[in-house]
Amino acid sequence: MTQDIATPPAPNKWLNVRVSADEHTRLHNHFKTTTCTTFSEYIRNLLFQRKIVHYTRSKSLDELLAQLILLRKEINAIGRNINQALRLFQSGKSDKERVFWADKITQQLHVFSAKQEELQRTINQYADQWLRE
């Protein structure tokens, strides 16, 4: 048994309203911060006092994203260094050369481990902050 869901009729009547340039700019700026897909939809929601969902930006989230982007770049650079050292290790002709590259790989893995811990601390810091709110 299917249940018929009534869909509201599509708007087909025009309602012209004059506003000043300043009012139009303010309305349009508010519209840009909403989830409404069209300006007409936004105006109808205002007119009939329907719920309007606005996008918001969190300063703490912006800070977190900046830190995460920086950490991602650093981790990618470390990964490239490890790959290069590993290729040179595998192509090493002598044991002395392989030991040298093994030490370089170990150093890069320690740097990577430190960055991983920094990433974990950053995530935990923001998680604690958000869970408190």
GROMACS .gro file of C-alpha atoms in nm:
model
  133
    1MET     CA    1   0.000   0.000   0.000
    2THR     CA    2   0.155   0.328  -0.106
    3GLN     CA    3   0.083   0.654   0.060
    4ASP     CA    4   0.026   0.955  -0.164
    5ILE     CA    5   0.219   1.258  -0.053
    6ALA     CA    6   0.065   1.586  -0.158
    7THR     CA    7   0.315   1.813  -0.324
    8PRO     CA    8   0.251   2.184  -0.311
    9PRO     CA    9   0.163   2.338  -0.646
   10ALA     CA   10   0.440   2.517  -0.829
   11PRO     CA   11   0.425   2.894  -0.792
   12ASN     CA   12   0.260   3.045  -1.099
   13LYS     CA   13   0.146   3.392  -0.989
   14TRP     CA   14   0.363   3.702  -0.996
   15LEU     CA   15   0.398   3.944  -0.707
   16ASN     CA   16   0.599   4.255  -0.788
   17VAL     CA   17   0.753   4.447  -0.501
   18ARG     CA   18   0.970   4.755  -0.527
   19VAL     CA   19   1.264   4.794  -0.292
   20SER     CA   20   1.550   5.040  -0.281
   21ALA     CA   21   1.896   4.943  -0.407
   22ASP     CA   22   2.020   4.925  -0.048
   23GLU     CA   23   1.732   4.699   0.057
   24HIS     CA   24   1.788   4.476  -0.245
   25THR     CA   25   2.159   4.447  -0.162
   26ARG     CA   26   2.082   4.358   0.200
   27LEU     CA   27   1.825   4.096   0.095
   28HIS     CA   28   2.064   3.948  -0.160
   29ASN     CA   29   2.351   3.936   0.093
   30HIS     CA   30   2.128   3.754   0.343
   31PHE     CA   31   2.014   3.517   0.068
   32LYS     CA   32   2.376   3.422  -0.006
   33THR     CA   33   2.416   3.294   0.351
   34THR     CA   34   2.116   3.059   0.330
   35THR     CA   35   2.054   2.712   0.195
   36CYS     CA   36   1.784   2.845  -0.039
   37THR     CA   37   1.863   2.760  -0.401
   38THR     CA   38   1.692   3.062  -0.558
   39PHE     CA   39   1.634   3.420  -0.456
   40SER     CA   40   1.260   3.370  -0.516
   41GLU     CA   41   1.255   3.076  -0.275
   42TYR     CA   42   1.429   3.289  -0.013
   43ILE     CA   43   1.179   3.576  -0.056
   44ARG     CA   44   0.881   3.336  -0.036
   45ASN     CA   45   1.024   3.187   0.285
   46LEU     CA   46   1.061   3.535   0.432
   47LEU     CA   47   0.714   3.640   0.320
   48PHE     CA   48   0.543   3.335   0.469
   49GLN     CA   49   0.770   3.328   0.776
   50ARG     CA   50   0.904   2.981   0.702
   51LYS     CA   51   1.220   2.849   0.860
   52ILE     CA   52   1.537   2.968   0.683
   53VAL     CA   53   1.864   2.785   0.743
   54HIS     CA   54   2.176   3.003   0.733
   55TYR     CA   55   2.533   2.891   0.678
   56THR     CA   56   2.769   2.994   0.955
   57ARG     CA   57   3.148   3.004   0.973
   58SER     CA   58   3.325   2.896   1.286
   59LYS     CA   59   3.649   3.081   1.357
   60SER     CA   60   3.782   2.783   1.552
   61LEU     CA   61   3.703   2.556   1.258
   62ASP     CA   62   3.888   2.792   1.023
   63GLU     CA   63   4.190   2.780   1.256
   64LEU     CA   64   4.171   2.400   1.269
   65LEU     CA   65   4.153   2.374   0.891
   66ALA     CA   66   4.457   2.601   0.853
   67GLN     CA   67   4.655   2.385   1.097
   68LEU     CA   68   4.542   2.061   0.932
   69ILE     CA   69   4.636   2.189   0.586
   70LEU     CA   70   4.982   2.284   0.711
   71LEU     CA   71   5.027   1.944   0.878
   72ARG     CA   72   4.910   1.766   0.563
   73LYS     CA   73   5.169   1.951   0.355
   74GLU     CA   74   5.444   1.868   0.603
   75ILE     CA   75   5.343   1.500   0.621
   76ASN     CA   76   5.333   1.479   0.240
   77ALA     CA   77   5.684   1.628   0.222
   78ILE     CA   78   5.809   1.377   0.479
   79GLY     CA   79   5.648   1.095   0.279
   80ARG     CA   80   5.826   1.210  -0.036
   81ASN     CA   81   6.157   1.220   0.153
   82ILE     CA   82   6.101   0.867   0.281
   83ASN     CA   83   6.016   0.742  -0.069
   84GLN     CA   84   6.330   0.899  -0.215
   85ALA     CA   85   6.550   0.757   0.060
   86LEU     CA   86   6.388   0.415   0.021
   87ARG     CA   87   6.451   0.414  -0.355
   88LEU     CA   88   6.814   0.509  -0.297
   89PHE     CA   89   6.840   0.243  -0.025
   90GLN     CA   90   6.708  -0.023  -0.262
   91SER     CA   91   6.946   0.085  -0.539
   92GLY     CA   92   7.245   0.102  -0.303
   93LYS     CA   93   7.543  -0.092  -0.425
   94SER     CA   94   7.736  -0.134  -0.101
   95ASP     CA   95   7.636  -0.217   0.254
   96LYS     CA   96   7.783   0.115   0.368
   97GLU     CA   97   7.552   0.302   0.130
   98ARG     CA   98   7.251   0.101   0.246
   99VAL     CA   99   7.331   0.172   0.612
  100PHE     CA  100   7.353   0.544   0.531
  101TRP     CA  101   7.010   0.544   0.363
  102ALA     CA  102   6.861   0.326   0.638
  103ASP     CA  103   6.969   0.594   0.889
  104LYS     CA  104   6.809   0.865   0.673
  105ILE     CA  105   6.485   0.665   0.654
  106THR     CA  106   6.489   0.617   1.032
  107GLN     CA  107   6.536   0.992   1.085
  108GLN     CA  108   6.244   1.071   0.853
  109LEU     CA  109   6.026   0.815   1.031
  110HIS     CA  110   6.100   0.989   1.363
  111VAL     CA  111   6.005   1.325   1.208
  112PHE     CA  112   5.688   1.165   1.071
  113SER     CA  113   5.606   1.020   1.413
  114ALA     CA  114   5.645   1.365   1.572
  115LYS     CA  115   5.412   1.521   1.312
  116GLN     CA  116   5.163   1.241   1.366
  117GLU     CA  117   5.164   1.313   1.741
  118GLU     CA  118   5.121   1.686   1.670
  119LEU     CA  119   4.825   1.605   1.447
  120GLN     CA  120   4.671   1.387   1.719
  121ARG     CA  121   4.716   1.664   1.980
  122THR     CA  122   4.556   1.920   1.749
  123ILE     CA  123   4.258   1.697   1.679
  124ASN     CA  124   4.217   1.615   2.050
  125GLN     CA  125   4.238   1.983   2.145
  126TYR     CA  126   3.960   2.081   1.906
  127ALA     CA  127   3.753   1.773   1.986
  128ASP     CA  128   3.765   1.859   2.357
  129GLN     CA  129   3.668   2.218   2.280
  130TRP     CA  130   3.373   2.118   2.060
  131LEU     CA  131   3.248   1.849   2.296
  132ARG     CA  132   3.234   2.103   2.580
  133GLU     CA  133   3.011   2.339   2.379
   0.00000   0.00000   0.00000
